[in-house]
Coordinates of C-alpha atoms in Angstrom, one line a residue:
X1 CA 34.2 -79.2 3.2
X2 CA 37.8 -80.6 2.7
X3 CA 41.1 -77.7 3.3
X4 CA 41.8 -78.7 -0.6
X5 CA 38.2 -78.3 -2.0
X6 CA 38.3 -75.0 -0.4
X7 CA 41.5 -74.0 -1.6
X8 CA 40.2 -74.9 -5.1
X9 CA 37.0 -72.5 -4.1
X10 CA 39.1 -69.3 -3.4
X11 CA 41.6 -70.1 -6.2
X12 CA 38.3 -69.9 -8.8
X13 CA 36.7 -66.8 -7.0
X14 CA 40.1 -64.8 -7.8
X15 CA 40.3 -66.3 -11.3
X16 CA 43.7 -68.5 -11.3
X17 CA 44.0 -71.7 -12.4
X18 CA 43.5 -74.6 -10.0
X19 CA 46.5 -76.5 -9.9
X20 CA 46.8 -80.5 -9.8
X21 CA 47.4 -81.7 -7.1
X22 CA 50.6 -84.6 -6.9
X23 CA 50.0 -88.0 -7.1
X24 CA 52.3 -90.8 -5.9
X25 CA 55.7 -90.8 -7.8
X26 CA 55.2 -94.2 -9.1
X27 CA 51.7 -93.4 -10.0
X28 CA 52.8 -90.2 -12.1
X29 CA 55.4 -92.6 -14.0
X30 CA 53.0 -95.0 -15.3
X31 CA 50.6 -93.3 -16.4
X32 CA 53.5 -90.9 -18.2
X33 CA 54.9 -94.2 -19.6
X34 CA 51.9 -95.0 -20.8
X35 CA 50.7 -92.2 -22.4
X36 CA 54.0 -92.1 -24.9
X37 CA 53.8 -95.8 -25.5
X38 CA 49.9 -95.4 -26.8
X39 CA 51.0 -92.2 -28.8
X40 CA 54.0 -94.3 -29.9
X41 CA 56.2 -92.1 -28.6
X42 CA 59.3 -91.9 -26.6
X43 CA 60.4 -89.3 -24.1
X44 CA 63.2 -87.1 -26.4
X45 CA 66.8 -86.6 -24.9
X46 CA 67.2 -83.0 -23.0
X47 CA 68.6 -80.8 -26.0
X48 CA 67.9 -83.2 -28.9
X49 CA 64.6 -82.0 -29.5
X50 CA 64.1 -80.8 -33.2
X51 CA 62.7 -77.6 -34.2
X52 CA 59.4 -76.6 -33.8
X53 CA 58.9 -79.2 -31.3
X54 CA 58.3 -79.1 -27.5
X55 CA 60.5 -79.9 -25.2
X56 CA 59.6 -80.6 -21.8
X57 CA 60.9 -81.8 -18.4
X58 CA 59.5 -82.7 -15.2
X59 CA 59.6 -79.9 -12.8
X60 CA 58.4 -80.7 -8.6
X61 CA 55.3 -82.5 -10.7
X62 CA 54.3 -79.7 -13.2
X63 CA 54.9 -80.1 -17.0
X64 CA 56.8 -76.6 -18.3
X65 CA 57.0 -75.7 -21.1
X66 CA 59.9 -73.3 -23.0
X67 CA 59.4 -70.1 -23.9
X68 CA 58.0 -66.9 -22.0
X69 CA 54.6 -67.3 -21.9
X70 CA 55.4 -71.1 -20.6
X71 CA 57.8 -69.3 -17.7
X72 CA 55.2 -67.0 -16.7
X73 CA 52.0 -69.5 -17.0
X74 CA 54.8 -72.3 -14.6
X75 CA 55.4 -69.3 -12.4
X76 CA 51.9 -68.6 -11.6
X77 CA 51.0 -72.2 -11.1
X78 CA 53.9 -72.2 -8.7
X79 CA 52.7 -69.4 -6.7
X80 CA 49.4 -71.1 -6.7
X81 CA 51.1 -74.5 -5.2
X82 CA 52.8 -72.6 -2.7
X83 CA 49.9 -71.0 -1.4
X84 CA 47.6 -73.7 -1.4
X85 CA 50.1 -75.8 0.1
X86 CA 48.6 -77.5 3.1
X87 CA 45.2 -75.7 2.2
X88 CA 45.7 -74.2 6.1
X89 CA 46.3 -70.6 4.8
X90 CA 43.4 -67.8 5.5
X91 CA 45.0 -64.5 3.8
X92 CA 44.4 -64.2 -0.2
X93 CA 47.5 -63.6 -2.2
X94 CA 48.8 -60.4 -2.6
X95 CA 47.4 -60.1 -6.3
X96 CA 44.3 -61.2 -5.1
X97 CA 44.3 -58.3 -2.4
X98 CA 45.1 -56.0 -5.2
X99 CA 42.4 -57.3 -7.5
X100 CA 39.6 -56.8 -4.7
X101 CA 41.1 -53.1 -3.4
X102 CA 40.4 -52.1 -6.9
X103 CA 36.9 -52.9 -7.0
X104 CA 34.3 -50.0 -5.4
X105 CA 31.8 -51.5 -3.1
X106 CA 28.4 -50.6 -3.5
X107 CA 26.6 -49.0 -1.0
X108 CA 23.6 -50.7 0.1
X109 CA 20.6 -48.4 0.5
X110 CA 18.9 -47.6 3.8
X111 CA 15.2 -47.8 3.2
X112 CA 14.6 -45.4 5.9
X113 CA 17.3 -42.6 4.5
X114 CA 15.8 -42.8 1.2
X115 CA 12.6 -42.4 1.8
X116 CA 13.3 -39.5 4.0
X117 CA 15.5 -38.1 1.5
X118 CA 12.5 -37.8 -0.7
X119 CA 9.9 -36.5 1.8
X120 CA 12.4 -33.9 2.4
X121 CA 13.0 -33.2 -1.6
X122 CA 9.0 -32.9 -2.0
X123 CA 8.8 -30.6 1.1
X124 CA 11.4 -28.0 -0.3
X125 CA 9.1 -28.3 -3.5
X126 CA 6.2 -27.6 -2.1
X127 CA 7.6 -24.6 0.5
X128 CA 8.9 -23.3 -3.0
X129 CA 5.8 -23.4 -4.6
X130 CA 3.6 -21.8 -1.2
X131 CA 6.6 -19.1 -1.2
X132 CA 6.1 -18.0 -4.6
X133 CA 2.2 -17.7 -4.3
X134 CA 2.6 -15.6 -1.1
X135 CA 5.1 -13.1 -3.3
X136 CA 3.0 -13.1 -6.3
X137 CA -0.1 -13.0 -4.4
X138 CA 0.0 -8.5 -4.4
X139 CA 0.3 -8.5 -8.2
X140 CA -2.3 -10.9 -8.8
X141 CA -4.6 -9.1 -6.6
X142 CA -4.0 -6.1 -8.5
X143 CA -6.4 -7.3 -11.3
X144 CA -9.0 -8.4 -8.5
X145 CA -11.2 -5.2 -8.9
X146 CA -14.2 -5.1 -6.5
X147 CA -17.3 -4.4 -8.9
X148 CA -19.3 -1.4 -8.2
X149 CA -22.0 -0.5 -10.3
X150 CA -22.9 -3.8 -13.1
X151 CA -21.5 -4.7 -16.2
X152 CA -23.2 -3.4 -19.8
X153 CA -23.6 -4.8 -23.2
X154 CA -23.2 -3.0 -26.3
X155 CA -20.1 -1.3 -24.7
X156 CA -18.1 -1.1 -28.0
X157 CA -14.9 0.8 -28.8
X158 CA -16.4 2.1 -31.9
X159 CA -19.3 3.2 -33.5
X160 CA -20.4 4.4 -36.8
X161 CA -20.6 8.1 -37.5
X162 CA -23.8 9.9 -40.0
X163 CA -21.0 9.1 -43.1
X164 CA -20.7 5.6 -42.5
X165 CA -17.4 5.1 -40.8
X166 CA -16.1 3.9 -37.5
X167 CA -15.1 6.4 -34.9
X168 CA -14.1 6.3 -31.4
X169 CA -16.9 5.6 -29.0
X170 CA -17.1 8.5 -26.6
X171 CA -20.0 7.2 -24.2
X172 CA -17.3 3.9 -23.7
X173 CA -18.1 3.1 -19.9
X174 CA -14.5 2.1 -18.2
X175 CA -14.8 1.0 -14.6
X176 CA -14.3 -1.2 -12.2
X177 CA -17.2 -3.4 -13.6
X178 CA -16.6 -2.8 -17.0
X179 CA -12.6 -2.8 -18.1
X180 CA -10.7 -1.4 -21.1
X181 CA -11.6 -3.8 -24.2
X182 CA -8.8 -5.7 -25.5
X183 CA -8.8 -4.8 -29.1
X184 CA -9.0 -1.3 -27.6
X185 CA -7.1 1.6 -29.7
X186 CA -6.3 5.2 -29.9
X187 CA -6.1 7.6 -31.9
X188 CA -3.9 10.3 -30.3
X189 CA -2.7 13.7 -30.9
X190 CA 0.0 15.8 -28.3
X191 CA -1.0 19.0 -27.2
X192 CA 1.0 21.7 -28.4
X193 CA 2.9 22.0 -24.9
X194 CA 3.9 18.2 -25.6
X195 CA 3.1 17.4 -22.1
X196 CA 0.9 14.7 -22.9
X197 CA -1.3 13.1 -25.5
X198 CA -5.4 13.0 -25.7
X199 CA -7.6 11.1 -28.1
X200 CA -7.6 13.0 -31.4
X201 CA -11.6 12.9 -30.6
X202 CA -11.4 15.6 -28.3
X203 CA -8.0 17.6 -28.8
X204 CA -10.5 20.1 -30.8
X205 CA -13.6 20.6 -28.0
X206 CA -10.8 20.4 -24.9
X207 CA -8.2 23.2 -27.0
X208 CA -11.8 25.2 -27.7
X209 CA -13.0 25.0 -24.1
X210 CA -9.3 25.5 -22.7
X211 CA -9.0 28.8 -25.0
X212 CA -12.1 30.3 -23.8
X213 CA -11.7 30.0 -20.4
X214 CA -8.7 31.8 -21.1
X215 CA -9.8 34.5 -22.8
X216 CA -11.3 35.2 -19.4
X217 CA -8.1 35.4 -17.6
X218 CA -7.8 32.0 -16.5
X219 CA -4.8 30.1 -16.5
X220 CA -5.0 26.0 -17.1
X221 CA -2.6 23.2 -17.2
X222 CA -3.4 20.0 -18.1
X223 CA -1.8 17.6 -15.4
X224 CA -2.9 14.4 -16.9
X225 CA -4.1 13.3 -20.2
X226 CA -3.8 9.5 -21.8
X227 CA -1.7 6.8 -20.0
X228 CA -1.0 3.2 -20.9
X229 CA -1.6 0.6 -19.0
X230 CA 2.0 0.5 -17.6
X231 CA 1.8 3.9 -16.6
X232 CA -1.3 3.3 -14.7
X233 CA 0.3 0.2 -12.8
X234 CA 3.1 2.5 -12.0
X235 CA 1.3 5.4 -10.3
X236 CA -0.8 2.8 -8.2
X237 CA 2.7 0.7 -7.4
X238 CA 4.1 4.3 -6.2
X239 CA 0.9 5.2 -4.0
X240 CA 0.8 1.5 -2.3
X241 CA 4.0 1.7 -1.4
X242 CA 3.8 5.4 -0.1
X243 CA 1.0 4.3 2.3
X244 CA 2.9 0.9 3.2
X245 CA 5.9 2.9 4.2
X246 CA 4.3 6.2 5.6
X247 CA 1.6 5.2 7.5
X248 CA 2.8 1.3 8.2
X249 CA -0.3 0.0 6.0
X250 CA -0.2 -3.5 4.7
X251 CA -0.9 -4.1 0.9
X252 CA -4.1 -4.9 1.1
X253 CA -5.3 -2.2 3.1
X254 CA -3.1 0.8 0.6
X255 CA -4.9 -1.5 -2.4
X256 CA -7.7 -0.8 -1.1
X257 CA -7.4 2.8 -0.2
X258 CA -5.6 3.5 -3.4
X259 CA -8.0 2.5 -6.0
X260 CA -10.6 4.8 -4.6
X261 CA -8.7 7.4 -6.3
X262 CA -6.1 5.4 -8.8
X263 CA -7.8 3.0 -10.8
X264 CA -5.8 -0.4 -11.3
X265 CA -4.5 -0.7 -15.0
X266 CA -6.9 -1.6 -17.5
X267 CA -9.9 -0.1 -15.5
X268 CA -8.8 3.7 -15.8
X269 CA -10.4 5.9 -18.2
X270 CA -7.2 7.8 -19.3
X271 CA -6.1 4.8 -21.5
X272 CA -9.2 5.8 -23.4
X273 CA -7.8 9.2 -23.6
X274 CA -11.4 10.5 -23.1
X275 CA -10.0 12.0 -19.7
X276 CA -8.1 14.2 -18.2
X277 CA -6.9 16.6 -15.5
X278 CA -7.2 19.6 -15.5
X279 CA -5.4 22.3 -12.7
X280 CA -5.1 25.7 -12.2
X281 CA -1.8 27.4 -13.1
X282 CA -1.1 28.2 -9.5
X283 CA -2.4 25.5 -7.5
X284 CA -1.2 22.4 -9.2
X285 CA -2.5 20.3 -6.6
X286 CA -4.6 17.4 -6.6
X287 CA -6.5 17.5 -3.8
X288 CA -9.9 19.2 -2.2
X289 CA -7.9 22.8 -2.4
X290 CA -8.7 22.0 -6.3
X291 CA -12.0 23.1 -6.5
X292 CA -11.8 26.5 -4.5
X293 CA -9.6 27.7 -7.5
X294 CA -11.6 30.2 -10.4
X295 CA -10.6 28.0 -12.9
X296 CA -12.0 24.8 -11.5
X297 CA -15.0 26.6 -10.8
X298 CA -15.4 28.0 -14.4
X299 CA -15.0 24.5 -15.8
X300 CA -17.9 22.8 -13.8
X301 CA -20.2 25.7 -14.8
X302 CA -19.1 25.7 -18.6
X303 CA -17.4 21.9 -19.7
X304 CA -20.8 20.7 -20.9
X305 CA -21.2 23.2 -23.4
X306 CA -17.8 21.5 -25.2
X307 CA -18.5 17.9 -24.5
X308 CA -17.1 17.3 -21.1
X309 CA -18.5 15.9 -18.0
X310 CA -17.1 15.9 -14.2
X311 CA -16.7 12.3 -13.7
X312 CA -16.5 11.6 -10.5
X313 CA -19.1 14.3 -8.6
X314 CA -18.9 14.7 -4.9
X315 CA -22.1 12.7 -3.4
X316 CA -21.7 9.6 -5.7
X317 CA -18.6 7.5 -4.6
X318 CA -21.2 4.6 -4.2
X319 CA -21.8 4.8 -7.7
X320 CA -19.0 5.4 -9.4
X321 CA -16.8 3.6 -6.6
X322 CA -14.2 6.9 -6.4
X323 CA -13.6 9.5 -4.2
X324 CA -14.9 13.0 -5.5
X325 CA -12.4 14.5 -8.1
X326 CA -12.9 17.9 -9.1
X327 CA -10.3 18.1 -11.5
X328 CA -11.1 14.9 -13.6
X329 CA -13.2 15.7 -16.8
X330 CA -14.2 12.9 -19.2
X331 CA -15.7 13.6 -23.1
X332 CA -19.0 12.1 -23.2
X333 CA -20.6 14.4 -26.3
X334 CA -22.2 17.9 -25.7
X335 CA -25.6 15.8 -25.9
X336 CA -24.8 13.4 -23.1
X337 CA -22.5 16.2 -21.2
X338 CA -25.5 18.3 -21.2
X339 CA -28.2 15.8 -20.0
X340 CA -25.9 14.1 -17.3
X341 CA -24.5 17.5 -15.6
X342 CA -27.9 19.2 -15.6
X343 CA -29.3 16.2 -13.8
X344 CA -25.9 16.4 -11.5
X345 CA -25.6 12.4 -12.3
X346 CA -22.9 10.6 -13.6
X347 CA -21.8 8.5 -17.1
X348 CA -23.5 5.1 -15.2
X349 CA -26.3 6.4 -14.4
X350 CA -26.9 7.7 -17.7
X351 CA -26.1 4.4 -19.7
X352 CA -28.0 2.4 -17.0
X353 CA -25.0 0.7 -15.6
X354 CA -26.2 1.3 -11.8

């Protein structure tokens, strides 16, 4: 390729005219000359041009015209000439160097960079997603009950008393096989302390048996009567993270210990608010101590007379699937109260569920 040709290339690539190149002097003429006599027209005196018309003049071989536009368009085509001249220079005008700084190069992409770009994108994803199993992985075990004892059928809510209508079911079985129905409701009514609410099914039979017992000198307190299900996931939070802290247990192991005596929420028989617990006045105390008390005494010998049952009898844990409470009582029905604590058996046994 020719020094002019590629002048002409670089002169296109920056978008300015390509100028003509000079031809001989006698050359130029002629064909000048003969271009006016075939348009049968004569070159016009310098300054005798009439309005409107052009006038023009030969200027180092370009044609300019009057006017601003003319000046500027001769001026570029000037600078063009002057650059190209020789077609030996290497360096772009400086409006060309302007015209290319201004434009942002793109980048061209490294395979390599972009693929590890999105490895590492889908790693952090997936470490996200592993992280937040791990975290949630304690509350979701919380509704993972081990089963003891088997599920029953027919264990409705309600039933239908001698008139006809619905009433609360008070043989209900809630444990760790069988948990609160959905649908489940309550009637409730506070005791007159306004310490805590029972089902209104048995605030007459507990106030009866409560009263007598008292009439004998005995003093009661009812420590616990119907909870909700966030109540429940409260108190077994709290314990977990008592044995966790205190005796450096991990979660599974306090879970596990826990709900031998707290049942998870939704499994607990005070949301029927069938249950509850019942204290001495002066040993308000939880714990084995419970049942060397006269009042705990009077209330195994007696609660089956008013409907109530001990729940959770020392000698069945592998039937009920909790530690022996002597302070938990659970409304059953004097008929079923009477048959399950003269056998000294418990509400699965009696319904079959073991």
């Amino acid at each position: 390729m020719s020094a002019e040709e590629k002048a002409e290339n670089i002169c296109r690539s920056i978008g300015i005219a390509v100028p003509v190149q000079e031809e001989d002097a006698d050359m130029q003429k002629e064909t000048r000359v003969g271009t006016r006599k075939e348009a049968g027209k004569t070159k016009p005196v310098r300054g005798t041009a009439k309005k409107g018309q052009t006038s023009v003049k030969k200027t180092e071989g370009y044609v300019k015209k009057t006017g601003t536009k003319a000046a500027k368009t001769t001026a570029k085509k000037r600078e063009v000439r002057e650059w190209t001249v020789d077609a030996g220079v290497t360096e772009l005008p400086k409006e060309a160097q302007k015209r290319n700084t201004g434009r942002k190069k793109r980048k061209k992409k490294d395979p390599y960079m972009h693929s590890l770009k999105r490895r590492c994108a889908l790693l952090a994803a997936l470490a996200l997603v592993l992280g937040g199993m791990v975290v949630a992985r304690p509350y979701l075990k919380r509704y993972t009950v081990p089963v003891g004892g088997r599920t029953i059928t027919g264990n409705s809510s309600y039933i239908t008393d001698e008139s006809g209508l619905p009433v609360q079911n008070p043989l209900i079985l809630v444990n760790k096989a069988n948990p609160l129905p959905d649908d489940y409701e309550v009637d409730l009514h506070w005791l007159s302390n306004g310490t805590c609410a029972v089902s209104s099914l048995i605030y007459e039979p507990l106030s009866e048996m409560l009263t007598d017992g008292s009439s004998e000198g005995l003093q009661f307190v009812v420590a616990s009567g119907y909870r909700d299900v966030e109540t429940q996931q409260q108190l077994l939070d709290e314990d977990i993270e008592a044995d966790m802290q205190n005796e450096g247990m991990s979660w599974q192991e306090a879970y596990d210990k826990e709900t031998m005596e707290t049942m998870p929420p939704g499994y607990s028989e005070h949301s029927t608010g069938l249950a509850v617990d019942l204290v001495a006045l002066d040993y308000q105390i939880l714990d084995g101590g419970q049942e060397q008390t006269p009042e705990n005494q009077w209330l195994q010998e007696n609660c089956s007379r008013y409907g109530f049952i001990l729940r959770y009898p020392e000698g069945k844990e592998a039937v009920t699937d909790i530690h022996y409470e002597s302070w938990h009582f659970r409304y059953v029905g004097v008929e079923a109260a009477q048959e399950i604590m003269s056998r000294g058996s418990t509400l699965e046994e009696y319904l079959g569920a073991y």
